[in-house]
mmCIF file of C-alpha atoms in Angstrom:
data_model
loop_
_atom_site.group_PDB
_atom_site.id
_atom_site.type_symbol
_atom_site.label_atom_id
_atom_site.label_comp_id
_atom_site.label_asym_id
_atom_site.label_seq_id
_atom_site.Cartn_x
_atom_site.Cartn_y
_atom_site.Cartn_z
ATOM 1 C CA MET A 69 4.097 -11.802 -17.758
ATOM 2 C CA ASP A 70 7.573 -11.219 -19.157
ATOM 3 C CA ALA A 71 6.769 -12.979 -22.414
ATOM 4 C CA ASP A 72 3.910 -10.580 -23.115
ATOM 5 C CA ILE A 73 6.109 -7.514 -23.335
ATOM 6 C CA THR A 74 6.434 -6.492 -26.982
ATOM 7 C CA SER A 75 8.641 -3.901 -28.640
ATOM 8 C CA LEU A 76 5.651 -1.558 -28.698
ATOM 9 C CA HIS A 77 5.459 -1.881 -24.912
ATOM 10 C CA LEU A 78 9.147 -1.110 -24.596
ATOM 11 C CA ASP A 79 8.633 1.986 -26.762
ATOM 12 C CA VAL A 80 5.890 3.180 -24.438
ATOM 13 C CA LEU A 81 8.204 2.727 -21.448
ATOM 14 C CA LYS A 82 10.937 4.552 -23.337
ATOM 15 C CA GLU A 83 8.598 7.496 -23.772
ATOM 16 C CA ILE A 84 7.977 7.522 -20.016
ATOM 17 C CA GLY A 85 11.732 7.633 -19.458
ATOM 18 C CA ASN A 86 12.052 10.371 -22.025
ATOM 19 C CA ILE A 87 9.412 12.644 -20.537
ATOM 20 C CA GLY A 88 10.377 11.953 -16.930
ATOM 21 C CA ALA A 89 14.083 12.497 -17.381
ATOM 22 C CA ALA A 90 13.594 15.564 -19.575
ATOM 23 C CA HIS A 91 11.678 17.217 -16.722
ATOM 24 C CA ALA A 92 14.278 16.132 -14.192
ATOM 25 C CA ALA A 93 17.132 17.390 -16.376
ATOM 26 C CA THR A 94 15.404 20.765 -16.652
ATOM 27 C CA SER A 95 15.037 20.932 -12.866
ATOM 28 C CA LEU A 96 18.686 20.029 -12.414
ATOM 29 C CA SER A 97 19.697 22.631 -14.953
ATOM 30 C CA LEU A 98 17.758 25.324 -13.068
ATOM 31 C CA LEU A 99 19.069 24.144 -9.710
ATOM 32 C CA LEU A 100 22.707 24.285 -10.785
ATOM 33 C CA ASN A 101 22.381 27.081 -13.315
ATOM 34 C CA LYS A 102 24.250 24.887 -15.718
ATOM 35 C CA LYS A 103 23.462 23.210 -19.025
ATOM 36 C CA ILE A 104 22.326 19.609 -18.513
ATOM 37 C CA ASP A 105 21.171 17.340 -21.322
ATOM 38 C CA MET A 106 19.898 13.839 -21.389
ATOM 39 C CA ILE A 107 20.455 10.874 -23.638
ATOM 40 C CA VAL A 108 17.506 9.107 -25.242
ATOM 41 C CA PRO A 109 16.552 6.408 -22.746
ATOM 42 C CA LYS A 110 17.315 2.740 -23.028
ATOM 43 C CA VAL A 111 14.646 0.282 -22.010
ATOM 44 C CA GLU A 112 15.720 -3.296 -21.586
ATOM 45 C CA MET A 113 14.649 -6.495 -19.941
ATOM 46 C CA VAL A 114 17.779 -7.859 -18.266
ATOM 47 C CA PRO A 115 18.760 -10.542 -15.751
ATOM 48 C CA PHE A 116 19.603 -9.141 -12.273
ATOM 49 C CA ASN A 117 23.305 -9.681 -12.837
ATOM 50 C CA ASP A 118 23.363 -7.502 -15.950
ATOM 51 C CA MET A 119 21.713 -4.745 -13.919
ATOM 52 C CA MET A 120 24.517 -5.056 -11.320
ATOM 53 C CA GLU A 121 27.112 -4.538 -14.069
ATOM 54 C CA LEU A 122 25.807 -1.084 -15.063
ATOM 55 C CA VAL A 123 27.521 2.161 -13.952
ATOM 56 C CA GLY A 124 30.965 0.577 -13.600
ATOM 57 C CA GLY A 125 29.937 -2.682 -11.910
ATOM 58 C CA PRO A 126 28.785 -3.804 -8.450
ATOM 59 C CA GLU A 127 31.827 -2.503 -6.527
ATOM 60 C CA ASN A 128 31.989 0.959 -8.065
ATOM 61 C CA VAL A 129 31.291 3.619 -5.419
ATOM 62 C CA VAL A 130 28.392 5.901 -6.330
ATOM 63 C CA VAL A 131 26.051 8.389 -4.715
ATOM 64 C CA GLY A 132 22.563 6.896 -4.842
ATOM 65 C CA ILE A 133 19.097 8.273 -4.179
ATOM 66 C CA TYR A 134 16.401 5.636 -3.828
ATOM 67 C CA LEU A 135 12.666 5.801 -3.418
ATOM 68 C CA ARG A 136 9.705 3.477 -3.715
ATOM 69 C CA ILE A 137 6.597 4.232 -5.702
ATOM 70 C CA GLU A 138 3.207 3.026 -4.601
ATOM 71 C CA GLY A 139 -0.309 3.669 -5.914
ATOM 72 C CA ASP A 140 -1.756 2.828 -9.359
ATOM 73 C CA ALA A 141 1.733 1.753 -10.358
ATOM 74 C CA SER A 142 4.509 0.503 -8.111
ATOM 75 C CA GLY A 143 8.229 0.090 -8.422
ATOM 76 C CA SER A 144 11.579 1.567 -7.497
ATOM 77 C CA MET A 145 13.377 4.637 -8.666
ATOM 78 C CA PHE A 146 17.076 5.460 -8.426
ATOM 79 C CA PHE A 147 19.106 8.556 -9.208
ATOM 80 C CA ILE A 148 22.723 7.399 -9.366
ATOM 81 C CA LEU A 149 25.699 9.742 -9.679
ATOM 82 C CA PRO A 150 29.381 8.863 -9.933
ATOM 83 C CA VAL A 151 31.137 10.377 -6.895
ATOM 84 C CA GLU A 152 33.097 12.947 -8.976
ATOM 85 C CA GLN A 153 29.925 14.218 -10.624
ATOM 86 C CA ALA A 154 27.999 14.334 -7.338
ATOM 87 C CA ASN A 155 30.912 16.285 -5.838
ATOM 88 C CA ARG A 156 30.765 18.847 -8.655
ATOM 89 C CA PHE A 157 27.000 19.279 -8.282
ATOM 90 C CA ILE A 158 27.059 19.653 -4.504
ATOM 91 C CA LYS A 159 30.098 21.980 -4.461
ATOM 92 C CA ARG A 160 28.184 24.220 -6.828
ATOM 93 C CA LEU A 161 24.967 23.978 -4.863
ATOM 94 C CA ILE A 162 26.409 24.729 -1.421
ATOM 95 C CA GLN A 163 29.202 26.995 -2.718
ATOM 96 C CA ASP A 164 31.909 25.035 -0.963
ATOM 97 C CA GLU A 165 34.846 23.886 -3.070
ATOM 98 C CA THR A 166 36.190 21.625 -0.314
ATOM 99 C CA PHE A 167 33.143 19.394 -0.133
ATOM 100 C CA ASP A 168 33.835 15.703 -0.864
ATOM 101 C CA PHE A 169 31.619 12.596 -0.646
ATOM 102 C CA ASN A 170 34.803 10.585 0.025
ATOM 103 C CA ALA A 171 35.338 12.424 3.318
ATOM 104 C CA ILE A 172 34.708 10.486 6.551
ATOM 105 C CA PRO A 173 32.253 11.520 7.771
ATOM 106 C CA VAL A 174 30.630 13.301 4.830
ATOM 107 C CA PRO A 175 29.689 16.849 5.948
ATOM 108 C CA GLU A 176 26.011 16.988 6.896
ATOM 109 C CA ILE A 177 25.256 20.047 4.765
ATOM 110 C CA GLY A 178 26.331 18.224 1.603
ATOM 111 C CA LEU A 179 24.233 15.200 2.478
ATOM 112 C CA SER A 180 21.189 17.417 3.049
ATOM 113 C CA ALA A 181 21.791 19.184 -0.244
ATOM 114 C CA MET A 182 22.070 15.857 -2.062
ATOM 115 C CA GLN A 183 18.922 14.600 -0.358
ATOM 116 C CA GLU A 184 17.072 17.739 -1.418
ATOM 117 C CA MET A 185 18.376 17.441 -4.961
ATOM 118 C CA GLY A 186 17.078 13.866 -5.003
ATOM 119 C CA ASN A 187 13.683 15.112 -3.773
ATOM 120 C CA ILE A 188 13.415 17.731 -6.469
ATOM 121 C CA LEU A 189 14.602 15.591 -9.364
ATOM 122 C CA SER A 190 12.610 12.496 -8.534
ATOM 123 C CA GLY A 191 9.599 14.759 -7.962
ATOM 124 C CA SER A 192 9.982 16.238 -11.455
ATOM 125 C CA TYR A 193 10.450 12.843 -13.049
ATOM 126 C CA LEU A 194 7.499 11.264 -11.300
ATOM 127 C CA SER A 195 5.050 14.120 -11.703
ATOM 128 C CA ALA A 196 5.787 14.053 -15.451
ATOM 129 C CA PHE A 197 5.184 10.303 -15.362
ATOM 130 C CA SER A 198 1.918 10.797 -13.521
ATOM 131 C CA ASP A 199 0.733 13.579 -15.866
ATOM 132 C CA PHE A 200 1.600 11.534 -18.945
ATOM 133 C CA THR A 201 -0.159 8.368 -17.811
ATOM 134 C CA GLY A 202 -2.906 9.821 -15.639
ATOM 135 C CA LEU A 203 -1.918 7.315 -12.958
ATOM 136 C CA LYS A 204 -1.888 8.309 -9.304
ATOM 137 C CA ILE A 205 1.427 7.439 -7.730
ATOM 138 C CA TYR A 206 2.790 8.058 -4.262
ATOM 139 C CA PRO A 207 6.553 8.182 -3.887
ATOM 140 C CA THR A 208 8.229 7.606 -0.521
ATOM 141 C CA VAL A 209 10.680 10.185 0.807
ATOM 142 C CA PRO A 210 13.977 9.412 -0.959
ATOM 143 C CA GLY A 211 16.833 7.784 0.939
ATOM 144 C CA LEU A 212 20.503 8.534 0.290
ATOM 145 C CA SER A 213 23.521 6.226 0.316
ATOM 146 C CA VAL A 214 27.137 6.611 -0.759
ATOM 147 C CA ASP A 215 28.301 3.061 -1.366
ATOM 148 C CA MET A 216 28.918 0.266 -3.852
ATOM 149 C CA PHE A 217 26.574 0.373 -6.855
ATOM 150 C CA GLY A 218 25.607 -3.299 -6.425
ATOM 151 C CA ALA A 219 24.674 -2.837 -2.776
ATOM 152 C CA ILE A 220 22.503 0.163 -3.665
ATOM 153 C CA ILE A 221 20.730 -1.106 -6.784
ATOM 154 C CA SER A 222 20.000 -4.559 -5.325
ATOM 155 C CA THR A 223 17.665 -2.815 -2.849
ATOM 156 C CA GLY A 224 15.339 -2.203 -5.803
ATOM 157 C CA LEU A 225 15.695 -5.734 -7.121
ATOM 158 C CA ILE A 226 14.543 -7.351 -3.865
ATOM 159 C CA GLU A 227 10.882 -6.516 -4.368
ATOM 160 C CA LEU A 228 11.011 -7.751 -7.977
ATOM 161 C CA SER A 229 12.860 -10.909 -7.034
ATOM 162 C CA HIS A 230 9.743 -12.295 -5.366
ATOM 163 C CA VAL A 231 8.180 -12.776 -8.771
ATOM 164 C CA SER A 232 10.960 -12.653 -11.353
ATOM 165 C CA ASP A 233 14.638 -13.113 -12.134
ATOM 166 C CA HIS A 234 14.587 -10.300 -14.662
ATOM 167 C CA VAL A 235 14.056 -6.575 -14.451
ATOM 168 C CA ILE A 236 12.713 -4.097 -16.965
ATOM 169 C CA VAL A 237 14.891 -1.066 -16.544
ATOM 170 C CA ILE A 238 14.093 2.377 -17.912
ATOM 171 C CA ASN A 239 17.550 3.910 -17.987
ATOM 172 C CA THR A 240 18.191 7.562 -18.798
ATOM 173 C CA SER A 241 21.606 9.157 -18.494
ATOM 174 C CA ILE A 242 22.294 12.813 -17.998
ATOM 175 C CA LEU A 243 24.981 14.772 -19.778
ATOM 176 C CA GLU A 244 26.847 17.608 -18.200
ATOM 177 C CA GLU A 245 28.280 20.193 -20.518
ATOM 178 C CA GLY A 246 32.076 20.336 -20.613
ATOM 179 C CA TYR A 247 32.888 16.931 -19.100
ATOM 180 C CA GLU A 248 33.967 13.613 -20.480
ATOM 181 C CA GLN A 249 30.987 11.323 -20.898
ATOM 182 C CA ASN A 250 31.420 7.617 -20.613
ATOM 183 C CA GLU A 251 29.459 4.922 -18.862
ATOM 184 C CA THR A 252 31.236 5.195 -15.502
ATOM 185 C CA VAL A 253 31.187 8.984 -15.203
ATOM 186 C CA LYS A 254 27.560 9.656 -16.161
ATOM 187 C CA GLY A 255 24.589 10.165 -13.891
ATOM 188 C CA HIS A 256 21.597 7.851 -14.359
ATOM 189 C CA PHE A 257 17.916 7.704 -13.605
ATOM 190 C CA PHE A 258 16.661 4.155 -13.255
ATOM 191 C CA LEU A 259 12.958 3.406 -13.086
ATOM 192 C CA LEU A 260 12.190 -0.226 -12.267
ATOM 193 C CA PRO A 261 8.445 -0.817 -12.517
ATOM 194 C CA GLU A 262 7.049 -3.926 -10.902
ATOM 195 C CA PRO A 263 5.496 -6.547 -13.195
ATOM 196 C CA ALA A 264 2.071 -6.054 -11.607
ATOM 197 C CA SER A 265 2.136 -2.402 -12.751
ATOM 198 C CA PHE A 266 2.690 -2.971 -16.449
ATOM 199 C CA HIS A 267 -0.962 -3.677 -17.082
ATOM 200 C CA ALA A 268 -1.972 -0.381 -15.458
ATOM 201 C CA ILE A 269 0.689 1.594 -17.325
ATOM 202 C CA PHE A 270 -0.096 0.126 -20.743
ATOM 203 C CA ASN A 271 -3.826 0.410 -20.194
ATOM 204 C CA ALA A 272 -3.509 4.049 -19.198
ATOM 205 C CA LEU A 273 -1.744 4.757 -22.459
ATOM 206 C CA GLY A 274 -4.143 2.736 -24.605
ATOM 207 C CA VAL A 275 -1.732 -0.066 -25.408
ATOM 208 C CA SER A 276 -2.840 -3.486 -24.294
ATOM 209 C CA MET B 54 51.883 -21.799 -2.562
ATOM 210 C CA SER B 55 51.169 -18.126 -2.931
ATOM 211 C CA VAL B 56 49.886 -15.434 -5.190
ATOM 212 C CA GLY B 57 48.748 -15.693 -8.760
ATOM 213 C CA ILE B 58 48.294 -19.447 -9.108
ATOM 214 C CA GLY B 59 44.601 -19.685 -8.394
ATOM 215 C CA THR B 60 41.779 -17.886 -10.117
ATOM 216 C CA VAL B 61 38.993 -15.914 -8.495
ATOM 217 C CA VAL B 62 35.602 -17.450 -9.177
ATOM 218 C CA LYS B 63 32.916 -14.755 -9.208
ATOM 219 C CA VAL B 64 29.420 -15.399 -7.930
ATOM 220 C CA GLY B 65 26.649 -13.035 -9.059
ATOM 221 C CA ILE B 66 23.489 -12.012 -7.251
ATOM 222 C CA ALA B 67 21.174 -15.000 -6.566
ATOM 223 C CA GLN B 68 23.853 -17.401 -7.771
ATOM 224 C CA MET B 69 26.141 -19.992 -6.198
ATOM 225 C CA ASP B 70 29.335 -21.861 -6.973
ATOM 226 C CA VAL B 71 32.013 -24.113 -5.444
ATOM 227 C CA VAL B 72 35.824 -23.834 -5.465
ATOM 228 C CA THR B 73 38.795 -25.833 -4.228
ATOM 229 C CA THR B 74 42.213 -24.485 -3.390
ATOM 230 C CA PRO B 75 44.216 -22.750 -4.942
ATOM 231 C CA ASN B 76 41.166 -20.930 -6.291
ATOM 232 C CA THR B 77 39.210 -18.383 -4.284
ATOM 233 C CA ILE B 78 35.552 -17.405 -4.502
ATOM 234 C CA ARG B 79 34.124 -13.910 -4.446
ATOM 235 C CA THR B 80 30.912 -11.915 -4.601
ATOM 236 C CA SER B 81 30.708 -8.126 -4.981
ATOM 237 C CA GLY B 82 28.352 -5.417 -3.797
ATOM 238 C CA LEU B 83 26.344 -7.220 -1.124
ATOM 239 C CA GLY B 84 23.737 -4.845 0.313
ATOM 240 C CA SER B 85 20.763 -6.435 2.032
ATOM 241 C CA CYS B 86 21.764 -9.707 0.389
ATOM 242 C CA VAL B 87 23.793 -12.211 2.421
ATOM 243 C CA GLY B 88 26.898 -14.055 1.257
ATOM 244 C CA VAL B 89 26.986 -17.549 2.783
ATOM 245 C CA VAL B 90 30.220 -19.564 2.659
ATOM 246 C CA LEU B 91 30.122 -23.269 3.512
ATOM 247 C CA TYR B 92 33.577 -24.786 3.781
ATOM 248 C CA ASP B 93 35.526 -27.897 4.704
ATOM 249 C CA GLU B 94 38.807 -26.913 6.315
ATOM 250 C CA ARG B 95 40.631 -30.181 5.657
ATOM 251 C CA LYS B 96 39.438 -30.819 2.111
ATOM 252 C CA LYS B 97 40.015 -27.116 1.299
ATOM 253 C CA ILE B 98 36.752 -26.788 -0.581
ATOM 254 C CA ALA B 99 34.181 -24.019 -0.254
ATOM 255 C CA GLY B 100 30.821 -23.020 -1.673
ATOM 256 C CA LEU B 101 29.411 -19.490 -1.795
ATOM 257 C CA ILE B 102 25.766 -18.438 -2.182
ATOM 258 C CA HIS B 103 24.595 -14.846 -2.776
ATOM 259 C CA VAL B 104 21.190 -14.956 -1.063
ATOM 260 C CA MET B 105 18.563 -12.287 -1.930
ATOM 261 C CA LEU B 106 15.477 -13.390 -0.013
ATOM 262 C CA PRO B 107 14.811 -15.261 3.240
ATOM 263 C CA ASP B 108 12.176 -17.748 2.244
ATOM 264 C CA SER B 109 11.298 -19.612 -0.968
ATOM 265 C CA THR B 110 7.637 -19.665 0.001
ATOM 266 C CA LEU B 111 7.637 -15.864 -0.523
ATOM 267 C CA GLY B 112 8.147 -16.374 -4.261
ATOM 268 C CA LYS B 113 4.849 -16.086 -6.079
ATOM 269 C CA VAL B 114 6.069 -17.967 -9.129
ATOM 270 C CA VAL B 115 7.676 -21.393 -9.321
ATOM 271 C CA PRO B 116 11.027 -20.959 -7.580
ATOM 272 C CA GLY B 117 13.272 -21.928 -10.471
ATOM 273 C CA ASN B 118 16.351 -20.335 -9.001
ATOM 274 C CA VAL B 119 17.115 -22.031 -5.680
ATOM 275 C CA ALA B 120 20.162 -19.842 -4.937
ATOM 276 C CA LYS B 121 17.936 -16.770 -4.566
ATOM 277 C CA PHE B 122 16.528 -17.931 -1.211
ATOM 278 C CA ALA B 123 18.233 -18.689 2.106
ATOM 279 C CA ASP B 124 16.354 -21.922 2.750
ATOM 280 C CA THR B 125 16.594 -23.557 -0.683
ATOM 281 C CA GLY B 126 20.026 -22.079 -1.432
ATOM 282 C CA ILE B 127 21.720 -23.534 1.641
ATOM 283 C CA GLU B 128 20.027 -26.891 1.078
ATOM 284 C CA ALA B 129 21.185 -26.983 -2.556
ATOM 285 C CA MET B 130 24.707 -25.954 -1.603
ATOM 286 C CA ILE B 131 24.988 -28.752 0.967
ATOM 287 C CA GLU B 132 23.852 -31.231 -1.725
ATOM 288 C CA LEU B 133 26.453 -29.854 -4.120
ATOM 289 C CA LEU B 134 29.252 -30.193 -1.547
ATOM 290 C CA LEU B 135 28.179 -33.712 -0.536
ATOM 291 C CA LYS B 136 28.441 -34.714 -4.202
ATOM 292 C CA GLN B 137 32.055 -33.539 -4.090
ATOM 293 C CA GLY B 138 32.753 -36.033 -1.328
ATOM 294 C CA VAL B 139 32.446 -33.653 1.621
ATOM 295 C CA GLN B 140 31.003 -34.995 4.889
ATOM 296 C CA LYS B 141 28.156 -32.877 6.214
ATOM 297 C CA PHE B 142 29.539 -32.890 9.782
ATOM 298 C CA SER B 143 32.809 -31.331 8.616
ATOM 299 C CA LEU B 144 31.087 -28.271 7.134
ATOM 300 C CA LYS B 145 31.368 -24.866 8.790
ATOM 301 C CA ALA B 146 29.951 -21.499 7.729
ATOM 302 C CA LYS B 147 31.000 -17.859 7.500
ATOM 303 C CA ILE B 148 28.438 -15.232 6.580
ATOM 304 C CA ALA B 149 28.480 -11.533 5.662
ATOM 305 C CA GLY B 150 25.994 -8.928 4.441
ATOM 306 C CA GLY B 151 22.402 -8.240 5.423
ATOM 307 C CA ALA B 152 22.844 -4.480 5.651
ATOM 308 C CA GLN B 153 20.101 -1.899 5.509
ATOM 309 C CA MET B 154 21.333 0.446 2.777
ATOM 310 C CA PHE B 155 18.640 3.107 3.167
ATOM 311 C CA LYS B 156 16.960 4.420 6.265
ATOM 312 C CA PHE B 157 13.267 5.092 6.004
ATOM 313 C CA SER B 158 10.772 6.064 8.607
ATOM 314 C CA SER B 159 8.204 3.617 7.272
ATOM 315 C CA ASP B 160 8.457 0.142 8.695
ATOM 316 C CA GLN B 161 7.803 -1.687 5.441
ATOM 317 C CA SER B 162 8.917 -5.271 5.582
ATOM 318 C CA SER B 163 10.887 -4.944 2.347
ATOM 319 C CA MET B 164 13.042 -2.283 3.990
ATOM 320 C CA ARG B 165 14.049 -4.687 6.741
ATOM 321 C CA ILE B 166 15.010 -7.431 4.327
ATOM 322 C CA GLY B 167 18.693 -7.397 5.384
ATOM 323 C CA PRO B 168 18.167 -8.499 9.011
ATOM 324 C CA ARG B 169 15.478 -10.951 7.866
ATOM 325 C CA ASN B 170 17.900 -12.520 5.397
ATOM 326 C CA VAL B 171 20.527 -12.929 8.132
ATOM 327 C CA GLU B 172 17.981 -14.520 10.474
ATOM 328 C CA ALA B 173 16.772 -16.929 7.761
ATOM 329 C CA VAL B 174 20.351 -17.929 6.879
ATOM 330 C CA LYS B 175 21.123 -18.657 10.542
ATOM 331 C CA GLN B 176 17.958 -20.668 10.905
ATOM 332 C CA ALA B 177 18.697 -22.766 7.805
ATOM 333 C CA LEU B 178 22.252 -23.423 9.023
ATOM 334 C CA ARG B 179 21.011 -24.377 12.482
ATOM 335 C CA LYS B 180 18.550 -26.787 10.928
ATOM 336 C CA SER B 181 21.380 -28.471 9.046
ATOM 337 C CA GLY B 182 23.605 -28.529 12.110
ATOM 338 C CA ILE B 183 26.248 -26.268 10.564
ATOM 339 C CA ARG B 184 28.137 -23.989 12.939
ATOM 340 C CA ILE B 185 28.869 -20.346 12.045
ATOM 341 C CA THR B 186 32.534 -19.650 12.849
ATOM 342 C CA ALA B 187 32.525 -15.963 11.850
ATOM 343 C CA GLU B 188 30.099 -13.298 10.685
ATOM 344 C CA ASP B 189 30.038 -9.674 9.633
ATOM 345 C CA THR B 190 26.389 -8.755 9.241
ATOM 346 C CA GLY B 191 23.979 -5.844 9.592
ATOM 347 C CA GLY B 192 24.923 -2.172 9.596
ATOM 348 C CA SER B 193 24.336 0.089 6.602
ATOM 349 C CA SER B 194 27.355 -0.570 4.373
ATOM 350 C CA GLY B 195 27.775 -2.568 1.208
ATOM 351 C CA ARG B 196 30.299 -5.430 1.310
ATOM 352 C CA THR B 197 32.476 -7.336 -1.114
ATOM 353 C CA ILE B 198 33.658 -10.703 0.169
ATOM 354 C CA GLU B 199 36.231 -13.266 -0.946
ATOM 355 C CA PHE B 200 36.890 -16.661 0.622
ATOM 356 C CA ASP B 201 40.147 -18.592 0.386
ATOM 357 C CA PRO B 202 39.668 -22.328 1.036
ATOM 358 C CA GLU B 203 43.424 -22.677 1.637
ATOM 359 C CA THR B 204 43.331 -20.520 4.782
ATOM 360 C CA SER B 205 39.565 -20.650 5.532
ATOM 361 C CA LYS B 206 39.676 -16.848 5.815
ATOM 362 C CA LEU B 207 36.915 -14.581 4.569
ATOM 363 C CA MET B 208 38.038 -11.176 3.313
ATOM 364 C CA VAL B 209 35.407 -8.462 3.804
ATOM 365 C CA ARG B 210 35.743 -5.078 2.116
ATOM 366 C CA THR B 211 33.558 -2.026 2.776
ATOM 367 C CA VAL B 212 33.857 1.479 1.379
ATOM 368 C CA ASN B 213 34.529 3.217 4.695
ATOM 369 C CA GLN B 214 36.239 0.577 6.817
ATOM 370 C CA GLY B 215 38.505 -0.929 4.174
ATOM 371 C CA VAL B 216 39.479 -4.600 4.243
ATOM 372 C CA SER B 217 39.226 -6.981 7.190
ATOM 373 C CA GLU B 218 39.563 -10.756 7.571
ATOM 374 C CA ILE B 219 37.209 -12.935 9.545
#
């Protein structure tokens, strides 16, 4: 299947990332009462190891929200935040300047807030995706983990690894006004559709 | 003797490699994947596989990458070590990983892949008559591991518990 993906297909996937992340960024902006922008998405077909090297590499500690999508299209979705950025968001959300994801244990209220933020943002992203494509999709309740990026993202690669050694990643980063923006300090949405879903997605959008 | 002489050989996800002392071998960010070290204490040689899936018969396409699976990966690693003059009976194993990174209420098989990977690795090692001398598996934390064939020690690092040696 991989060989059949053309640049037109990648553009279609880019548009999905664009629309999805734009909705999620708006939700985040409203939630935090803060200006949030997004960068035009990157869509790439990469070997698993290249995926592991994103967001500062496999050992970099991040806050990760993960959910599975089932239905007309299936795949995995991640919302990954560097710890500093997640701390800023949650401090603002729960109005507690002392909150820290590095604390052991992490205070329950912050974890709940992060979980809820993951719910809202992935919901915005995926309902935009569903509206745009007309496909019915059913996301699982998101799970939360604060751990090494490689350990988190590989969860989404497992399902794909049955049929492939590559992943098509729809990668959108979010920009927070007033902070330095480089690869390791940005938040990311990753949508990893499964190969079996491409046909449905492209068909729904009239590209075959 | 000592620090800085050897290099650290890095093994990526679904990959494998072999080192001899003074080099060490490392893989980063193991989640549900399992890091399997096969080593010969006297020859000071070790191989590391970063296993993603339990069983090669689960792959729906031709399994081109043997290191991805517990069964074919361990078999291929033994072959590789035998070619380097290692005797099969002198091989021992240390394993780490197989965590469940996310907790879900649904009992989907893909969510339990960590424990299944560990079980498959143990089964493959048993089949080859290789004894496991140490393991750090399960739980819900990511791990980075590094093996030193000089000392036969496996360093395991997690975010919350820091570094330990097994």
